[in-house]
Short mmCIF file of C-alpha atoms in Angstrom, two decimals:
data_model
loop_
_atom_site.label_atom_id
_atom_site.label_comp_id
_atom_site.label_asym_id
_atom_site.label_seq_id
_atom_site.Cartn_x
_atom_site.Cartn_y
_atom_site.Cartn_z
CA UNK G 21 17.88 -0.22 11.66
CA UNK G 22 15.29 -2.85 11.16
CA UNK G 23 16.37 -6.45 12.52
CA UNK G 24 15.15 -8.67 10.15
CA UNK G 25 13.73 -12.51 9.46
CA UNK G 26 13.99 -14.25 6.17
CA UNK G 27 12.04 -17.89 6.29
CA UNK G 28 11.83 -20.41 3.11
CA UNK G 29 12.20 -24.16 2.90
CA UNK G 30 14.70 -23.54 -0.08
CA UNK G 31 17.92 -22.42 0.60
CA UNK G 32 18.99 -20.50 -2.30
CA UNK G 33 15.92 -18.41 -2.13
CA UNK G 34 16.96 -17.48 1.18
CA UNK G 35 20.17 -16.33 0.40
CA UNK G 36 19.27 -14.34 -2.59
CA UNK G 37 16.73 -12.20 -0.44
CA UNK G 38 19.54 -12.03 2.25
CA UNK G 39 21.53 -10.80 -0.12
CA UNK G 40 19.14 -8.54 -1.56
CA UNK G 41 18.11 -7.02 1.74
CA UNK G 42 21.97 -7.08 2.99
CA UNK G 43 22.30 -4.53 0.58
CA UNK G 44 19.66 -2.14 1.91
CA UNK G 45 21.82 0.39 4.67
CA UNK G 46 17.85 0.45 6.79
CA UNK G 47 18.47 -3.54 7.21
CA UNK G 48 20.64 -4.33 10.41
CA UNK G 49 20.70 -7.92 11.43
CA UNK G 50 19.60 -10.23 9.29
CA UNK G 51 18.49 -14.16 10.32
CA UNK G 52 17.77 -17.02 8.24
CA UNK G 53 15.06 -20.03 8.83
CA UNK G 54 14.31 -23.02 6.20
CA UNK G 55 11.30 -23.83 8.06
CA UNK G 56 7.82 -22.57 9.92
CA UNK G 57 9.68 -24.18 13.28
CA UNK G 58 13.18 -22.73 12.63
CA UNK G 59 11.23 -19.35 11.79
CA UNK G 60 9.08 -19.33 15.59
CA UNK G 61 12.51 -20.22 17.67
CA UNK G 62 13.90 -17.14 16.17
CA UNK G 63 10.85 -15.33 16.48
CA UNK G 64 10.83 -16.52 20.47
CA UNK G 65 14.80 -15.87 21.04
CA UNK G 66 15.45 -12.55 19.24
CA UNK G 67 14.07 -9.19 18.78
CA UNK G 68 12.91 -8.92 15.21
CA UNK G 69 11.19 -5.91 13.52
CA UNK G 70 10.18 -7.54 10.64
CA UNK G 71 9.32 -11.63 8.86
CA UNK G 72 9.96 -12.35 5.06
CA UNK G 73 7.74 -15.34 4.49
CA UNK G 74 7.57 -17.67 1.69
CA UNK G 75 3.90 -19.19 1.86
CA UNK G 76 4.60 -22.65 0.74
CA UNK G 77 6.87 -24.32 3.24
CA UNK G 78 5.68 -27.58 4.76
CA UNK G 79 4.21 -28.60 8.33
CA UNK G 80 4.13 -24.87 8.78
CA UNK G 81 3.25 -22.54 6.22
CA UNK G 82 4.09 -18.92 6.09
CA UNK G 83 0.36 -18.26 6.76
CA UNK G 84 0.14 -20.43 9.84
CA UNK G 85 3.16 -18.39 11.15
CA UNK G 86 1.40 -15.15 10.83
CA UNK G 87 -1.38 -17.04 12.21
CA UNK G 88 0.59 -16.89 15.43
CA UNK G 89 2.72 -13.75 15.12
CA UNK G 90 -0.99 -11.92 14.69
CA UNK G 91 -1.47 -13.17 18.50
CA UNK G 92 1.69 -11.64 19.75
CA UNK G 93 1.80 -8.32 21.63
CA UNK G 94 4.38 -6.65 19.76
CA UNK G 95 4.09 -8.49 16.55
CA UNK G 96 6.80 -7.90 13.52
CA UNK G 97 5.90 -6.58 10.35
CA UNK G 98 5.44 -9.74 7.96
CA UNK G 99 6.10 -9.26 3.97
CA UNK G 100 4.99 -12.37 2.15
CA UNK G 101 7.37 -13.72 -0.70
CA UNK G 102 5.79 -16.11 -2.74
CA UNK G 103 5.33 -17.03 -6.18
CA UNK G 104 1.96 -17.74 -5.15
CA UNK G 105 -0.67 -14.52 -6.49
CA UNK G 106 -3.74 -16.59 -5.10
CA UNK G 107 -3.13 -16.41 -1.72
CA UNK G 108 -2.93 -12.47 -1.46
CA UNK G 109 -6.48 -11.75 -0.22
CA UNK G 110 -5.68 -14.08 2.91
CA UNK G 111 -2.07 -12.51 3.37
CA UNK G 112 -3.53 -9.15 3.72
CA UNK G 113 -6.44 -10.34 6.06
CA UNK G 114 -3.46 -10.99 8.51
CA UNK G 115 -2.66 -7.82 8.36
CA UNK G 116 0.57 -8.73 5.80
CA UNK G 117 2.62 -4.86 4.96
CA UNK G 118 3.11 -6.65 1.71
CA UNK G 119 3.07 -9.27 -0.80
CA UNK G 120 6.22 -9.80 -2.69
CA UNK G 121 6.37 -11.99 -6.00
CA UNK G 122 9.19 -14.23 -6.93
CA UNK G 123 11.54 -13.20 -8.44
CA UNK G 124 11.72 -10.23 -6.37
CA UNK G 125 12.95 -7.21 -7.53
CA UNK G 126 15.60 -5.22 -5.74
CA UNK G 127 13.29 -1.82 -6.57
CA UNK G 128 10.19 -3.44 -5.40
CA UNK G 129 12.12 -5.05 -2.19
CA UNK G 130 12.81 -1.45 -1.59
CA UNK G 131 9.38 0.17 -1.59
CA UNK G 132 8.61 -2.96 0.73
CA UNK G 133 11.44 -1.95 3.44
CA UNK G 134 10.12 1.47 2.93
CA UNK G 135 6.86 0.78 3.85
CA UNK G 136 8.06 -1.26 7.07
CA UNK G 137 10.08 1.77 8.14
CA UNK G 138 6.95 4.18 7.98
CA UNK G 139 5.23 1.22 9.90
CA UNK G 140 7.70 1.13 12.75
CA UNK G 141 7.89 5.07 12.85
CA UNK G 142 6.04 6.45 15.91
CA UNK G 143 3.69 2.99 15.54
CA UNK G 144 2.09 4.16 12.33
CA UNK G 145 -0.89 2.08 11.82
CA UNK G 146 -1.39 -0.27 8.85
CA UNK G 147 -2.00 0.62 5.60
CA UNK G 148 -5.70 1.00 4.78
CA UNK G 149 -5.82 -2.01 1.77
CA UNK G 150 -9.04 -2.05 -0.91
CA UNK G 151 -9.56 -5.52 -2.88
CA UNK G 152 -10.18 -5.49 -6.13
CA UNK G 153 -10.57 -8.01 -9.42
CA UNK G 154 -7.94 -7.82 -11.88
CA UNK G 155 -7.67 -10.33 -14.98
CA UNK G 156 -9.54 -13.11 -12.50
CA UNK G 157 -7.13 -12.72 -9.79
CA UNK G 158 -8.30 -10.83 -6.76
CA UNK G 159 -5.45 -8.06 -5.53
CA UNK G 160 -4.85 -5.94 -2.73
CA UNK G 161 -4.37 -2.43 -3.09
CA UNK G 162 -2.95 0.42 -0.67
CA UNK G 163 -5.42 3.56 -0.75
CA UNK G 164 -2.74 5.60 -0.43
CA UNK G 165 -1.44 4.95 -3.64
CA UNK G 166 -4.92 5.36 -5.34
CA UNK G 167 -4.25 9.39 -6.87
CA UNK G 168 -7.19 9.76 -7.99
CA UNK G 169 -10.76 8.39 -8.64
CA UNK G 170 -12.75 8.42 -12.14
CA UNK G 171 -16.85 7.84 -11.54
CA UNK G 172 -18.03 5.38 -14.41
CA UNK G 173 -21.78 5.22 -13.77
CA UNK G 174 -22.28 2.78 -10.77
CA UNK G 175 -18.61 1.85 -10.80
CA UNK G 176 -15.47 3.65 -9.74
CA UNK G 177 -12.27 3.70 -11.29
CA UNK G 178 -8.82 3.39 -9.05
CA UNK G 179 -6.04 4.91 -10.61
CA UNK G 180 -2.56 4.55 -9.22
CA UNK G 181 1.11 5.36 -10.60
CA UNK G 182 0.77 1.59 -12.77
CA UNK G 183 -2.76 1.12 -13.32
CA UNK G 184 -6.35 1.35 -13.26
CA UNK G 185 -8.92 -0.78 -11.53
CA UNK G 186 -12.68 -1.15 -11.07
CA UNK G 187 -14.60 -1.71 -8.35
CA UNK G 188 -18.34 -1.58 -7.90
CA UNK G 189 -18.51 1.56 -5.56
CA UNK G 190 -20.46 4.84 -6.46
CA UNK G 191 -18.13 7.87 -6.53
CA UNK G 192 -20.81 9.30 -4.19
CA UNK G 193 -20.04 6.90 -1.46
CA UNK G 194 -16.51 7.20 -1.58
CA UNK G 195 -16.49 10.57 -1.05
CA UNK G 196 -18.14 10.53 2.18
CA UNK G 197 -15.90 7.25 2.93
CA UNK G 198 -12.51 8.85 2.19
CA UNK G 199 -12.98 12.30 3.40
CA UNK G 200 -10.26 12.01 6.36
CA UNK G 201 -7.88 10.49 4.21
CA UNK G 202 -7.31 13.47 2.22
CA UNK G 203 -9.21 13.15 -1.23
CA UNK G 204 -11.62 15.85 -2.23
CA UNK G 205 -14.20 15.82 -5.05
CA UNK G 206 -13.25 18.44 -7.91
CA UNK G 207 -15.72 17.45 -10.29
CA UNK G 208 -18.90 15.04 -10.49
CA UNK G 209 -16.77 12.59 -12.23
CA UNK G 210 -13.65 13.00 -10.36
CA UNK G 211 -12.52 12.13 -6.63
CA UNK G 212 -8.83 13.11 -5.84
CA UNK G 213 -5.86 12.33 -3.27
CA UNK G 214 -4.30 15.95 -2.34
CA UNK G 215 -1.27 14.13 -1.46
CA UNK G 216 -0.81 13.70 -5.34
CA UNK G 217 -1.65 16.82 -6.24
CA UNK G 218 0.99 18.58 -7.72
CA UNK G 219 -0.24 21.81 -9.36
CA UNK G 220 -3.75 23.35 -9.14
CA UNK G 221 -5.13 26.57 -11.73
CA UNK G 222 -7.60 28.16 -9.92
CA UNK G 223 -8.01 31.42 -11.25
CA UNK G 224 -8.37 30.04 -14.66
CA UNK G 225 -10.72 30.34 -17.46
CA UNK G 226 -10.72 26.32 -16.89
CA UNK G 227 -9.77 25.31 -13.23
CA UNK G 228 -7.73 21.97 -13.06
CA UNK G 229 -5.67 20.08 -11.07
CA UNK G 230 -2.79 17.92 -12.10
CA UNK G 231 -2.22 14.75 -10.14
CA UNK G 232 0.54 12.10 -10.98
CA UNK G 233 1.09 13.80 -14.47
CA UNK G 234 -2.96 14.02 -14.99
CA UNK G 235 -4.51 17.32 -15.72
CA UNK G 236 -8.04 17.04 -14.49
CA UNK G 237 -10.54 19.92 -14.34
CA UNK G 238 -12.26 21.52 -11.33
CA UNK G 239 -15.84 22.38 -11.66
CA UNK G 240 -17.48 25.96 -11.11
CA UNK G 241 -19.63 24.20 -8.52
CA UNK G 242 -16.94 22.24 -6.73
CA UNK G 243 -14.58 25.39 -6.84
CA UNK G 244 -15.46 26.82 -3.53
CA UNK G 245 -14.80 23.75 -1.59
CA UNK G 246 -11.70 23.26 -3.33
CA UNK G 247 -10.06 26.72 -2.27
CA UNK G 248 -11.12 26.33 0.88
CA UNK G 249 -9.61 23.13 1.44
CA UNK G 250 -6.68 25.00 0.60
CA UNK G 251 -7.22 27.58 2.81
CA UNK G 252 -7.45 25.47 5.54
CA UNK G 253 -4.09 23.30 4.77
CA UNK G 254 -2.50 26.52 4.31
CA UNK G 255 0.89 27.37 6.75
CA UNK G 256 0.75 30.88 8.10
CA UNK G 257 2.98 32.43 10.42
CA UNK G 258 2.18 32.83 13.81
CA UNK G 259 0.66 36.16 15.42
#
């Protein structure tokens, strides 16, 4: 069960999110703060797995507060909830799980408790997060939601399950960067995450993958590499 801390300066917000995560059965206890002072006592008296932080509260902000949960030694998980988008390339500098916009969604909420759970499982580590420009505002991404990777000259294309994004990174060098985290290059115009890989037609006249619903190919030159990555994931029984 994750013991949980909700902190905004306006009441009703913090009752609807209380309410929203009361009805999550991964939530246990569930305390309430209407400001950055309430929010440290109950950070100092309590054990608590994880902060929900609006940004804007006053004297102490929900960024000064992760400001001093970053110094802790066991520091909480901290989800900012905000109707704030500018402020998500500092939230994720402290190391934020995730970035919630008012009004929250009780779907979204859920992906966010998810991720905390993973988090606090056998002391996962953080989330590897990639900035990038969308419509003027900058936004933090997960990699591990990127399935796969489109080259566009210079640039690379990020796809995920709700969109695409550029960023100004060859193909080339992302390949070599993202190696250990489980994408493989098919194709000179195509990097992909295995993890969203969910059929593969090697023996065909036209080898291709599919990832998230995407049927990309596999070229003759990349082939090799390709089955033996396979190979090598393979399970096999034991001698």
């Amino acid at each position: 069960m994750i013991n949980v801390l909700v902190a905004d300066d306006e009441l009703p917000a913090v009752e609807e999110l209380a309410f929203l995560l009361g009805k999550d059965d991964r939530i246990g206890t569930i305390q309430r703060a209407s400001s950055g002072t309430e929010a440290l006592r109950a950070l100092e008296a309590g054990e608590v797995d994880a902060v929900f932080l609006d940004i804007h509260m006053p004297a102490l902000s929900g960024l000064d507060i992760a400001r001093v949960i970053a110094r802790s030694a066991h520091p909480p998980a901290v989800v900012f909830v905000t109707a704030d988008e500018d402020c998500a390339l500092e939230a994720f500098e402290l190391a934020a799980v995730d970035y919630l916009l008012k009004p929250v969604r009780e779907e979204r909420l859920a992906k966010s408790i998810g991720r905390i759970s993973e988090l606090l499982k056998d002391g996962a580590p953080a989330p590897e997060m990639i900035t990038v420009d969308l419509g003027g505002h900058t936004k933090m991404i997960r990699r591990e939601d990127v399935t796969y990777v489109q080259a566009q000259g210079d640039y690379a294309r990020l796809h995920t399950a709700d969109a695409s994004y550029l960023i100004r990174v060859p193909l080339a060098d992302l390949e070599q960067q993202w190696a250990d985290a489980g994408f493989i290059r098919t194709h000179r115009s195509y990097l992909i995450a295995l993890n969203h890989v969910s059929h593969m037609k090697l023996a065909a006249a036209r080898p291709s993958v599919t990832v998230a619903g995407a049927e990309l190919p596999i070229s003759r030159r990349h082939l090799p590499s390709v089955r033996e990555k396979l190979e090598s994931t393979r399970i096999r029984p034991q001698a």
